GROMACS .gro file of N, CA and C in nm:
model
  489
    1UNK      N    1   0.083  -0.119   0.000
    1UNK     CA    2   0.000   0.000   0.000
    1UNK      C    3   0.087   0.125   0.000
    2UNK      N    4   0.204   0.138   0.087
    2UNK     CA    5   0.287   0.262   0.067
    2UNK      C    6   0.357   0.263  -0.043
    3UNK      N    7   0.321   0.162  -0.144
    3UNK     CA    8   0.467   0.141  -0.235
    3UNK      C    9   0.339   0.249  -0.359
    4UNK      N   10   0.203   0.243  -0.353
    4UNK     CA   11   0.084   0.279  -0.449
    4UNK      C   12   0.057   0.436  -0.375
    5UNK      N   13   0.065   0.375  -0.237
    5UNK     CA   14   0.054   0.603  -0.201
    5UNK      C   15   0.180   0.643  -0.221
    6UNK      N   16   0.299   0.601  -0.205
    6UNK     CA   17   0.430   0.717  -0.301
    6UNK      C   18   0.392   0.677  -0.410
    7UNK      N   19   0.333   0.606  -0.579
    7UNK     CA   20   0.323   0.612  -0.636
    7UNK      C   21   0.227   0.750  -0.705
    8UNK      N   22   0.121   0.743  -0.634
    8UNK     CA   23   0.023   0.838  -0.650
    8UNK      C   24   0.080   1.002  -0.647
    9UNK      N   25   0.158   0.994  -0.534
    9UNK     CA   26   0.208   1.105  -0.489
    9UNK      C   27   0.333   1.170  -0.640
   10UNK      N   28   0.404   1.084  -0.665
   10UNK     CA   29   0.417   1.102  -0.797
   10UNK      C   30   0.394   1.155  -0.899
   11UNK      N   31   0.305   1.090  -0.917
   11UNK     CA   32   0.212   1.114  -1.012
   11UNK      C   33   0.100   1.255  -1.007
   12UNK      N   34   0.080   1.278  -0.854
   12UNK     CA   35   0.010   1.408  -0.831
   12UNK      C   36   0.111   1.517  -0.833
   13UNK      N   37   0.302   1.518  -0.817
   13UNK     CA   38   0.342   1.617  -0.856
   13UNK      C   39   0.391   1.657  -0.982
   14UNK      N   40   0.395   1.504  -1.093
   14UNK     CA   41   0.361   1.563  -1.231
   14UNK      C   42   0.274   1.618  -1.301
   15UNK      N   43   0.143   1.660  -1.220
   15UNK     CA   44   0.032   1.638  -1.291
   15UNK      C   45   0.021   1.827  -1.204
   16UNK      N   46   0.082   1.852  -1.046
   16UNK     CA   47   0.091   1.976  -1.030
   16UNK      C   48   0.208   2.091  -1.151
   17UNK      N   49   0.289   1.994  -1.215
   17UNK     CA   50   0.432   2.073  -1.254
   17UNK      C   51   0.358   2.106  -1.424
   18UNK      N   52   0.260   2.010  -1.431
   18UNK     CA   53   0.201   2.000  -1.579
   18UNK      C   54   0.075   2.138  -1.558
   19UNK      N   55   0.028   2.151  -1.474
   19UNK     CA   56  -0.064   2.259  -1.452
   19UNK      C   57  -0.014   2.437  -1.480
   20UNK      N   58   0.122   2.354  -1.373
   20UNK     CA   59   0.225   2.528  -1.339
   20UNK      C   60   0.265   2.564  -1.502
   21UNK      N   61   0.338   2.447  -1.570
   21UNK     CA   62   0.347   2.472  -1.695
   21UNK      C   63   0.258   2.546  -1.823
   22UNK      N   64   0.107   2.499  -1.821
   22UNK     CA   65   0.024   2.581  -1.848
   22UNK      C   66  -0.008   2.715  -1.789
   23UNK      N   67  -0.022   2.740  -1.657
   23UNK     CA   68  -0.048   2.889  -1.609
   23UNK      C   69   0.103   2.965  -1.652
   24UNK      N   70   0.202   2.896  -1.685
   24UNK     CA   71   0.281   3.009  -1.694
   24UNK      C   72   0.299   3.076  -1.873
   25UNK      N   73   0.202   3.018  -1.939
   25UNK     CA   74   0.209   3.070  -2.031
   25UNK      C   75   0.144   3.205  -2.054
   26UNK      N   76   0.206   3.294  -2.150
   26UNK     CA   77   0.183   3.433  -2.176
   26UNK      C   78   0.002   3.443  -2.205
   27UNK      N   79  -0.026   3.389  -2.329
   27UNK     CA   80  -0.189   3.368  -2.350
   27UNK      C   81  -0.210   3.199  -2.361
   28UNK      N   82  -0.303   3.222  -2.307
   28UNK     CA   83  -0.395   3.042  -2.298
   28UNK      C   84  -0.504   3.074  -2.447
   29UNK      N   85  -0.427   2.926  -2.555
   29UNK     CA   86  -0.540   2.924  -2.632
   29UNK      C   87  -0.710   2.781  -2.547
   30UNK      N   88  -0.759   2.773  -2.661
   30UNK     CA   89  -0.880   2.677  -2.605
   30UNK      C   90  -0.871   2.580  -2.582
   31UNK      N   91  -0.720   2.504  -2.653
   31UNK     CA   92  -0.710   2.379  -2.592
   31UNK      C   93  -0.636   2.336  -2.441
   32UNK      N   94  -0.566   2.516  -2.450
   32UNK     CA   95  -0.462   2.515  -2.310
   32UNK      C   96  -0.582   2.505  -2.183
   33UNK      N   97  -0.692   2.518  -2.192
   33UNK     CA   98  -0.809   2.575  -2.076
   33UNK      C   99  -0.857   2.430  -2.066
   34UNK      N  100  -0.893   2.362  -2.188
   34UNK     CA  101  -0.925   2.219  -2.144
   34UNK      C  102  -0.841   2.136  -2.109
   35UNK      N  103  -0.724   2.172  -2.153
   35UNK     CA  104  -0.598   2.073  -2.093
   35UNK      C  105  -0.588   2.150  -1.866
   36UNK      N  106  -0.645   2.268  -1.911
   36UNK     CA  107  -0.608   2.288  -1.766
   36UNK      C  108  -0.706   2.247  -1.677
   37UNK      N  109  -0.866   2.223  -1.734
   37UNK     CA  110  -0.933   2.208  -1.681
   37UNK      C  111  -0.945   2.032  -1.655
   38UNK      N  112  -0.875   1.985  -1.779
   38UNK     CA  113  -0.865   1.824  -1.687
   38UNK      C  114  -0.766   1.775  -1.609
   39UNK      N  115  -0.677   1.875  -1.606
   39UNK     CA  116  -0.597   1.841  -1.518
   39UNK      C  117  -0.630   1.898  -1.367
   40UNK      N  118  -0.712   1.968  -1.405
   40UNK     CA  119  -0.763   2.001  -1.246
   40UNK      C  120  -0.823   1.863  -1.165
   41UNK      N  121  -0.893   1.846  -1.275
   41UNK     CA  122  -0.986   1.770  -1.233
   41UNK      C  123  -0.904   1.635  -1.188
   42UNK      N  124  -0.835   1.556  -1.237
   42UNK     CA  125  -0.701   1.462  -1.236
   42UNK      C  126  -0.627   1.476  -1.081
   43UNK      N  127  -0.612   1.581  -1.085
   43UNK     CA  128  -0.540   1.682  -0.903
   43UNK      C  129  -0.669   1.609  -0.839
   44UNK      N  130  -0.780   1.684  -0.882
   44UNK     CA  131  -0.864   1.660  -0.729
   44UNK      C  132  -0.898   1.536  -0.715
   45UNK      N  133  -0.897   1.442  -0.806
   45UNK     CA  134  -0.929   1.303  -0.772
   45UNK      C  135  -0.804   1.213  -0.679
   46UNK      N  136  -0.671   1.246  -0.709
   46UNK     CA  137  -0.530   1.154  -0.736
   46UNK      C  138  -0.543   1.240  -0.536
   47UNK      N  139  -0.560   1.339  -0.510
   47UNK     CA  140  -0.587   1.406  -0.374
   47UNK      C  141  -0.673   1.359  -0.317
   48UNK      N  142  -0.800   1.281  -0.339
   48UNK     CA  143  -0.909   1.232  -0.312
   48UNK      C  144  -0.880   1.110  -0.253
   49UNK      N  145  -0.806   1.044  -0.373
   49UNK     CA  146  -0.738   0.885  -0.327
   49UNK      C  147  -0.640   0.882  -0.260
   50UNK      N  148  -0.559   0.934  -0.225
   50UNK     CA  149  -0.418   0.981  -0.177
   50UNK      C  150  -0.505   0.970  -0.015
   51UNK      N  151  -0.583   1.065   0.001
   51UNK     CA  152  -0.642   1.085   0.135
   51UNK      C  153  -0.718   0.940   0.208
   52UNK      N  154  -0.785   0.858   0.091
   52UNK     CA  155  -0.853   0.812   0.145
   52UNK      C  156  -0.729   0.643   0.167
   53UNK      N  157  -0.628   0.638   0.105
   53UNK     CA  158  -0.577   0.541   0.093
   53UNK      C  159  -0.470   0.558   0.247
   54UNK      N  160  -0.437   0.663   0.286
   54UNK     CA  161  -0.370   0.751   0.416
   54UNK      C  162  -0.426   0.707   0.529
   55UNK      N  163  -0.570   0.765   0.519
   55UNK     CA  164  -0.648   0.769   0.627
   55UNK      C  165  -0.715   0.594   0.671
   56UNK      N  166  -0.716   0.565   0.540
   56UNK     CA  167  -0.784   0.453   0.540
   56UNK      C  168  -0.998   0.435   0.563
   57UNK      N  169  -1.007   0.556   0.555
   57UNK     CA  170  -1.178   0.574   0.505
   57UNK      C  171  -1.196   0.691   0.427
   58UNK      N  172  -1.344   0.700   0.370
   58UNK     CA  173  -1.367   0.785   0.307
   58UNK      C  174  -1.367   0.929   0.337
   59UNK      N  175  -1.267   0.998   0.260
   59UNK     CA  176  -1.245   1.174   0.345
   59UNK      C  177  -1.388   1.234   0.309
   60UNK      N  178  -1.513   1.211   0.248
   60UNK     CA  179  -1.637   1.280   0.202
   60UNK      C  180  -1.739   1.188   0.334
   61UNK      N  181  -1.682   1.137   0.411
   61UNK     CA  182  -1.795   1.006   0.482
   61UNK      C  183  -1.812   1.149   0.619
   62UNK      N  184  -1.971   1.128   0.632
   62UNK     CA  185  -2.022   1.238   0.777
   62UNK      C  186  -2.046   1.196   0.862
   63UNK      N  187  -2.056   1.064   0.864
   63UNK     CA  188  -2.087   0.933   0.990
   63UNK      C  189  -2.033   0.977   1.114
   64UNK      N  190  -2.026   0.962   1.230
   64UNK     CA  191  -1.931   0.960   1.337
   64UNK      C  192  -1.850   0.851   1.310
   65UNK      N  193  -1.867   0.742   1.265
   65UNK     CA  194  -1.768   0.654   1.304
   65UNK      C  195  -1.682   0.634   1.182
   66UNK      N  196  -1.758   0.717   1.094
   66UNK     CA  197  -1.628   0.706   0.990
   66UNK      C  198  -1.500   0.851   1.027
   67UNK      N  199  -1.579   0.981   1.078
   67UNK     CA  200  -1.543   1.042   1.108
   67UNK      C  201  -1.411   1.000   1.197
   68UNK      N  202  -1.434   0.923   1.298
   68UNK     CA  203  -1.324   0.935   1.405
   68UNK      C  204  -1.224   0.867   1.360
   69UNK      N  205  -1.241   0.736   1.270
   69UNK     CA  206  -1.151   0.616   1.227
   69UNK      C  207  -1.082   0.604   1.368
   70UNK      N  208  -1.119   0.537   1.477
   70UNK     CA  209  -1.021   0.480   1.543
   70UNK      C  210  -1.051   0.341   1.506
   71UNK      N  211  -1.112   0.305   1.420
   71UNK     CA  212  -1.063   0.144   1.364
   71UNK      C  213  -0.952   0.096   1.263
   72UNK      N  214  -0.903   0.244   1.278
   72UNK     CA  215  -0.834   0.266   1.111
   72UNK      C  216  -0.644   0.223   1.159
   73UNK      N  217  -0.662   0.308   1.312
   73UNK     CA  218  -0.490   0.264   1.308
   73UNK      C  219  -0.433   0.192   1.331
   74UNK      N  220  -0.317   0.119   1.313
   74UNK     CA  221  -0.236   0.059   1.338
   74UNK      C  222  -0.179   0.039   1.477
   75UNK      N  223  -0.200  -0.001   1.592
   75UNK     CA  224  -0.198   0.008   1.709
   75UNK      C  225  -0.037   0.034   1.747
   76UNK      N  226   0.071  -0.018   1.649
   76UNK     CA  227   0.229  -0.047   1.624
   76UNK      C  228   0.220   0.122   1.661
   77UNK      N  229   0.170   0.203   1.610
   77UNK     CA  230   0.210   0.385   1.633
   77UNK      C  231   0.204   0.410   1.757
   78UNK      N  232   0.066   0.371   1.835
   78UNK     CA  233   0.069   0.384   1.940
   78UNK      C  234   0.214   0.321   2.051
   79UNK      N  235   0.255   0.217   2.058
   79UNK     CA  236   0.350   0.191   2.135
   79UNK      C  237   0.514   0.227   2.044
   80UNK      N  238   0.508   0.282   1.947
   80UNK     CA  239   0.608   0.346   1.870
   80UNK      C  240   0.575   0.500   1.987
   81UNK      N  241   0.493   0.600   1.975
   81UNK     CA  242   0.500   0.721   2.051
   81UNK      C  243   0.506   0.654   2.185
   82UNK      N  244   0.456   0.581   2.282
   82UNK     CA  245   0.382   0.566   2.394
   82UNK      C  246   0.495   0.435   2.422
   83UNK      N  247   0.615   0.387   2.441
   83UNK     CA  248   0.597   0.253   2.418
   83UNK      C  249   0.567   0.185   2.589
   84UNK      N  250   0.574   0.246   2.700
   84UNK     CA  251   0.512   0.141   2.804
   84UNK      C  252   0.408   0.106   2.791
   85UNK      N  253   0.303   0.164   2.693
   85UNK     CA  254   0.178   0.143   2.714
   85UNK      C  255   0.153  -0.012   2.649
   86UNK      N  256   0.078  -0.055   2.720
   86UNK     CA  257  -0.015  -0.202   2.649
   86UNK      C  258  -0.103  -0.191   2.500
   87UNK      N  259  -0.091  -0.237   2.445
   87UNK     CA  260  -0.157  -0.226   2.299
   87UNK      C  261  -0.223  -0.377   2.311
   88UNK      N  262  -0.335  -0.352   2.284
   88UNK     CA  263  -0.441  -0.480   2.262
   88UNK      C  264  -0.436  -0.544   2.093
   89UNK      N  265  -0.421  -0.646   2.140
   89UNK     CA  266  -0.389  -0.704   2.006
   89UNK      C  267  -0.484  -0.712   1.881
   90UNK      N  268  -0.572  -0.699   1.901
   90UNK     CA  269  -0.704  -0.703   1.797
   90UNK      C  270  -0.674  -0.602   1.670
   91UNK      N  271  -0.651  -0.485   1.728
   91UNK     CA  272  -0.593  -0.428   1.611
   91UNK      C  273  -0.686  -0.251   1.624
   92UNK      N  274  -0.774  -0.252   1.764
   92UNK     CA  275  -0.854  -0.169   1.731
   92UNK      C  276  -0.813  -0.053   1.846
   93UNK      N  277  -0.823   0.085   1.855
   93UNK     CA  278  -0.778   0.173   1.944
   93UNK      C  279  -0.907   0.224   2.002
   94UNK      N  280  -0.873   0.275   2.145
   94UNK     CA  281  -0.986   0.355   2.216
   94UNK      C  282  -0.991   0.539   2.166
   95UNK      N  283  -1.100   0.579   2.147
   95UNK     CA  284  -1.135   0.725   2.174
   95UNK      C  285  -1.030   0.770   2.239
   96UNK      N  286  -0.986   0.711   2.347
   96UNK     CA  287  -0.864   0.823   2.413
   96UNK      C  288  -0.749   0.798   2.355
   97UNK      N  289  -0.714   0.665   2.335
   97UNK     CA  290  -0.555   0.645   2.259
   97UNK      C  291  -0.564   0.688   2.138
   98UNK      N  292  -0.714   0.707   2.048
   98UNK     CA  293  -0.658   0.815   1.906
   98UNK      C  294  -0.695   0.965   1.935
   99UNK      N  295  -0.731   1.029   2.065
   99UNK     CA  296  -0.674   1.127   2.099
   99UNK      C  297  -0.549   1.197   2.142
  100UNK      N  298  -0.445   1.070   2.186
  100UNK     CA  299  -0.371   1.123   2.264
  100UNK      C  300  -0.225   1.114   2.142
  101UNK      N  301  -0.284   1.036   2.034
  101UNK     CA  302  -0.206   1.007   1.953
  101UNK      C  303  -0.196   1.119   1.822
  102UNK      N  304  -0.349   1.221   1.791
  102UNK     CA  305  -0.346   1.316   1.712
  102UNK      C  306  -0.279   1.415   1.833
  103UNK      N  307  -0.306   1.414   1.944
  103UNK     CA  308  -0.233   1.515   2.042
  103UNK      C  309  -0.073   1.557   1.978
  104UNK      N  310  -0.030   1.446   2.015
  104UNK     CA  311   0.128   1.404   2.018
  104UNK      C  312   0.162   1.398   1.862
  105UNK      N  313   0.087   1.365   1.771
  105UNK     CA  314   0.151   1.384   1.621
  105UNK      C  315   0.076   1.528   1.562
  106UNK      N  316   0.015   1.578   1.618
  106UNK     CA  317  -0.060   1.667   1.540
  106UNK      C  318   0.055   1.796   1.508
  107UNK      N  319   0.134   1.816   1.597
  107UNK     CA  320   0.285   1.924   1.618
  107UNK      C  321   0.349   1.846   1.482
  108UNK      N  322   0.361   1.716   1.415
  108UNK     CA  323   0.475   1.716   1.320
  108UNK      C  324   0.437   1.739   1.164
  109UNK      N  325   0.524   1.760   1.107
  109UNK     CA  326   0.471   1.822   0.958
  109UNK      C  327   0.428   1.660   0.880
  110UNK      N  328   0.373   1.672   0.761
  110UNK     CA  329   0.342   1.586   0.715
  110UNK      C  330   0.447   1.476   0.663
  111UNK      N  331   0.579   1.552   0.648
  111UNK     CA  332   0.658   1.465   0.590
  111UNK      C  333   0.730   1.394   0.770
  112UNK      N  334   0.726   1.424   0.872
  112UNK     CA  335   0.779   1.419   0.994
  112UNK      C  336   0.691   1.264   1.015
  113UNK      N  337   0.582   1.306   0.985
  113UNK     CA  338   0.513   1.200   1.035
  113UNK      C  339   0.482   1.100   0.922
  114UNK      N  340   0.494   1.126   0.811
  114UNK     CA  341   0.549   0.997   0.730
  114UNK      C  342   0.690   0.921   0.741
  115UNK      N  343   0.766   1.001   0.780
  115UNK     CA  344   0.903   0.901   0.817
  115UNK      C  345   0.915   0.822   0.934
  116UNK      N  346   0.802   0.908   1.077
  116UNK     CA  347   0.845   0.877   1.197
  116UNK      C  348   0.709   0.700   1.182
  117UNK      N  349   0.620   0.752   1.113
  117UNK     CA  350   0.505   0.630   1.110
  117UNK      C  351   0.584   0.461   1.040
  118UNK      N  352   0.631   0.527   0.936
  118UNK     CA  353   0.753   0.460   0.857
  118UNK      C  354   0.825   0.375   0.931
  119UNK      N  355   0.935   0.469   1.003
  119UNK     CA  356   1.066   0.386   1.086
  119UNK      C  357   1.029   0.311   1.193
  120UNK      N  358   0.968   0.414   1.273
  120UNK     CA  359   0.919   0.360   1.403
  120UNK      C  360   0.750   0.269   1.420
  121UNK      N  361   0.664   0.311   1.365
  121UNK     CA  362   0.565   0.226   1.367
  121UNK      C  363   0.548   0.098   1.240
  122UNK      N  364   0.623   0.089   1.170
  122UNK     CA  365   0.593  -0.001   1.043
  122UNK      C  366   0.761  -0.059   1.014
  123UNK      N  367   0.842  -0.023   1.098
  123UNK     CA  368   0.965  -0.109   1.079
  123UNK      C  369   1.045  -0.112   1.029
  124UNK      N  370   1.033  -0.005   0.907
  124UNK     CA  371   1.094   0.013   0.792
  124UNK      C  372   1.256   0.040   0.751
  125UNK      N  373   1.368   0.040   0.733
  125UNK     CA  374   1.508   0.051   0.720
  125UNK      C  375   1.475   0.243   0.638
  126UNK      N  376   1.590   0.311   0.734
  126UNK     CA  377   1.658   0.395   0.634
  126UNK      C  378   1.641   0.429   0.525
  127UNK      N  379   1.698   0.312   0.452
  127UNK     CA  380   1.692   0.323   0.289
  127UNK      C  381   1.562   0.317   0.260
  128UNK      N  382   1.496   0.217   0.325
  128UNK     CA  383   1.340   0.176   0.213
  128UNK      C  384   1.262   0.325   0.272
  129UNK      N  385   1.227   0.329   0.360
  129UNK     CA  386   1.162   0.474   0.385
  129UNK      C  387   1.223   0.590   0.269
  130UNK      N  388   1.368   0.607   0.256
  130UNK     CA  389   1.396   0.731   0.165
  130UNK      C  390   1.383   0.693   0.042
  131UNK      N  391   1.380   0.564  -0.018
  131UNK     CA  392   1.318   0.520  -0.132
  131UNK      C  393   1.205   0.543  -0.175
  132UNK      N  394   1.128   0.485  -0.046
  132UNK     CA  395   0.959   0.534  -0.059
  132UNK      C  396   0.896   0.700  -0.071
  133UNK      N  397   1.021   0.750  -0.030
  133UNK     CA  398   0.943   0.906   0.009
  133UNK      C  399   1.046   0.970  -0.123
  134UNK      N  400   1.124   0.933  -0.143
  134UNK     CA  401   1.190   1.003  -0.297
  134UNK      C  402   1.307   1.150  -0.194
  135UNK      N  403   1.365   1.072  -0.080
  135UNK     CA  404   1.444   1.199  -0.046
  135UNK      C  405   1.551   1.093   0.009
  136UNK      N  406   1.698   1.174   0.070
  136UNK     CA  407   1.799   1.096   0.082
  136UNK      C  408   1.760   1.034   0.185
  137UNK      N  409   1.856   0.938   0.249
  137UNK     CA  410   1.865   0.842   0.359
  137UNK      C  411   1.874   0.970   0.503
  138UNK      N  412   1.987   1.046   0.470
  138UNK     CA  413   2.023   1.125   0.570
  138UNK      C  414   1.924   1.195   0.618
  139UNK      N  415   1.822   1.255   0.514
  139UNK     CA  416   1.709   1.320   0.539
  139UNK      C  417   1.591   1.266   0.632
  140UNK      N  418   1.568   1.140   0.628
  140UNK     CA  419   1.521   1.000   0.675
  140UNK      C  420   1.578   1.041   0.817
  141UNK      N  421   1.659   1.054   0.823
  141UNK     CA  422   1.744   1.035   0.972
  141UNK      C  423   1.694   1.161   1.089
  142UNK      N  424   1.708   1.296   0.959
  142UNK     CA  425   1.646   1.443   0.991
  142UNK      C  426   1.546   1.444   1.027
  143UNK      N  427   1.431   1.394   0.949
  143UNK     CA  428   1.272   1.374   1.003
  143UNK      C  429   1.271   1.339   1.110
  144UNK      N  430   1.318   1.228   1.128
  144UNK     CA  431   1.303   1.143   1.250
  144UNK      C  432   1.346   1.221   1.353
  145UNK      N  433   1.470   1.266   1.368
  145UNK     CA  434   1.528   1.286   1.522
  145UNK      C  435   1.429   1.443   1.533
  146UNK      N  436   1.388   1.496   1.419
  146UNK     CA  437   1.315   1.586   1.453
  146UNK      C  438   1.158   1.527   1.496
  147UNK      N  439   1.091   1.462   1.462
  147UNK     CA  440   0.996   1.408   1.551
  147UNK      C  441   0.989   1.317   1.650
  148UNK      N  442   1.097   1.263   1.653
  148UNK     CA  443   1.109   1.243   1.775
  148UNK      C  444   1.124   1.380   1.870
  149UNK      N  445   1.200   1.466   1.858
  149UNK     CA  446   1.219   1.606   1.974
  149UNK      C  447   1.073   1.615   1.964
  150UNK      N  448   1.052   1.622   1.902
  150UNK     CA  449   0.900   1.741   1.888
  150UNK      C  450   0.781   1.676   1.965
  151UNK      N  451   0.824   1.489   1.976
  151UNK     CA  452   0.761   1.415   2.026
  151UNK      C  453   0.777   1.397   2.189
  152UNK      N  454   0.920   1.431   2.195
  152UNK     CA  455   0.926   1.426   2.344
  152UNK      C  456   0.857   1.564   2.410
  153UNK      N  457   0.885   1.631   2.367
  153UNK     CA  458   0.850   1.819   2.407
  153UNK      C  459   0.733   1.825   2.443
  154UNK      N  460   0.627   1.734   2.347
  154UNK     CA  461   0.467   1.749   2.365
  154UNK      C  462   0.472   1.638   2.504
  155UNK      N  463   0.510   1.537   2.446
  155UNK     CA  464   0.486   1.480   2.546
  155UNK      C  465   0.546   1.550   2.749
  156UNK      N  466   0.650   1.597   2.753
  156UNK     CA  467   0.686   1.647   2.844
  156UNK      C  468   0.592   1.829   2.924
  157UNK      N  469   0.566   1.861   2.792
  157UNK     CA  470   0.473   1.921   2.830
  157UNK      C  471   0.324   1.944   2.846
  158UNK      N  472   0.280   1.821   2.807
  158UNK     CA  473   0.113   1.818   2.803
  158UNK      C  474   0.086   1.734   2.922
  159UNK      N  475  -0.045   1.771   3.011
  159UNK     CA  476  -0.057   1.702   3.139
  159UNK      C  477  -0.109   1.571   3.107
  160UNK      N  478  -0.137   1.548   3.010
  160UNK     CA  479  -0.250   1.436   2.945
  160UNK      C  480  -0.106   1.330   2.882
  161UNK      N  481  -0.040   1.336   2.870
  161UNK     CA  482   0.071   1.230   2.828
  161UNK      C  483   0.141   1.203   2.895
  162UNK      N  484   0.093   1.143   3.029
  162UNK     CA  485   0.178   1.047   3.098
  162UNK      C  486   0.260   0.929   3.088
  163UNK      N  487   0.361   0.913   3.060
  163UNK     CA  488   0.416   0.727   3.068
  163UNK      C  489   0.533   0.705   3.118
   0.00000   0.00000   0.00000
């Protein structure tokens, strides 16, 4: 599945560089407007799937329980941020452990928390993470020790993250 969301991702910044390419022209003839207008359209879908393949439910769903997805995570994150804590094996999280877990990741940038979900919750080597994300190894290393700080900080300062 991460090998098809960096694929996508790909593919959504050729499809942003193919857009920029059209707006930067001097005059747009009629075919430049339909070429821009399907590529809009191309963006908002490849963003659509991107989200929902991430999140793991539908980003348009109004449900509460699609809303909250705590059936959605991977419990491995939780004792990756948290690790004394007990993780129940089933696979499913409580209301408070996917609170305390957007708490504590909500401070890292998107790419912070694709490397730190990566290394530390999914196991991943160095290399295959900077493979997957299309940046160096060293950079891999950068993310990380930066969410990790950012991870201890919240945690040291929020009264609600005890362990």
């Amino acid at each position: 599945m991460r090998t098809l969301i960096y694929e996508y991702k790909q593919s959504l910044r050729s499809l942003r560089e193919m857009k920029t390419a059209i707006e930067s022209k001097v005059e747009l003839t009629e075919l430049d407007m339909q070429d821009k207008t399907l590529i809009n359209s191309m963006i908002s879908e490849i963003e659509f799937a991107i989200q929902w393949m991430v999140s793991g439910r539908n980003p348009d769903a109004r449900r509460g329980a699609d809303r909250t997805g705590a059936y959605t995570l991977d419990p491995k994150l939780i004792e990756a941020v948290v690790p004394n804590r007990a993780v129940m094996e089933e696979g499913k999280i409580t209301a408070d452990e996917q609170w305390l877990l957007d708490d504590v990741l909500g401070d890292l940038t998107v790419r912070e928390k694709d490397v730190f979900t990566l290394v530390r919750a999914e196991g991943l080597s160095f290399e295959y993470t900077a493979e997957l994300l299309g940046v160096t190894k060293s950079s891999v290393q950068t993310y990380l020790e930066r969410a990790q700080r950012k991870i201890e900080e919240r945690k040291n300062g929020s009264l609600f993250l005890v362990s």
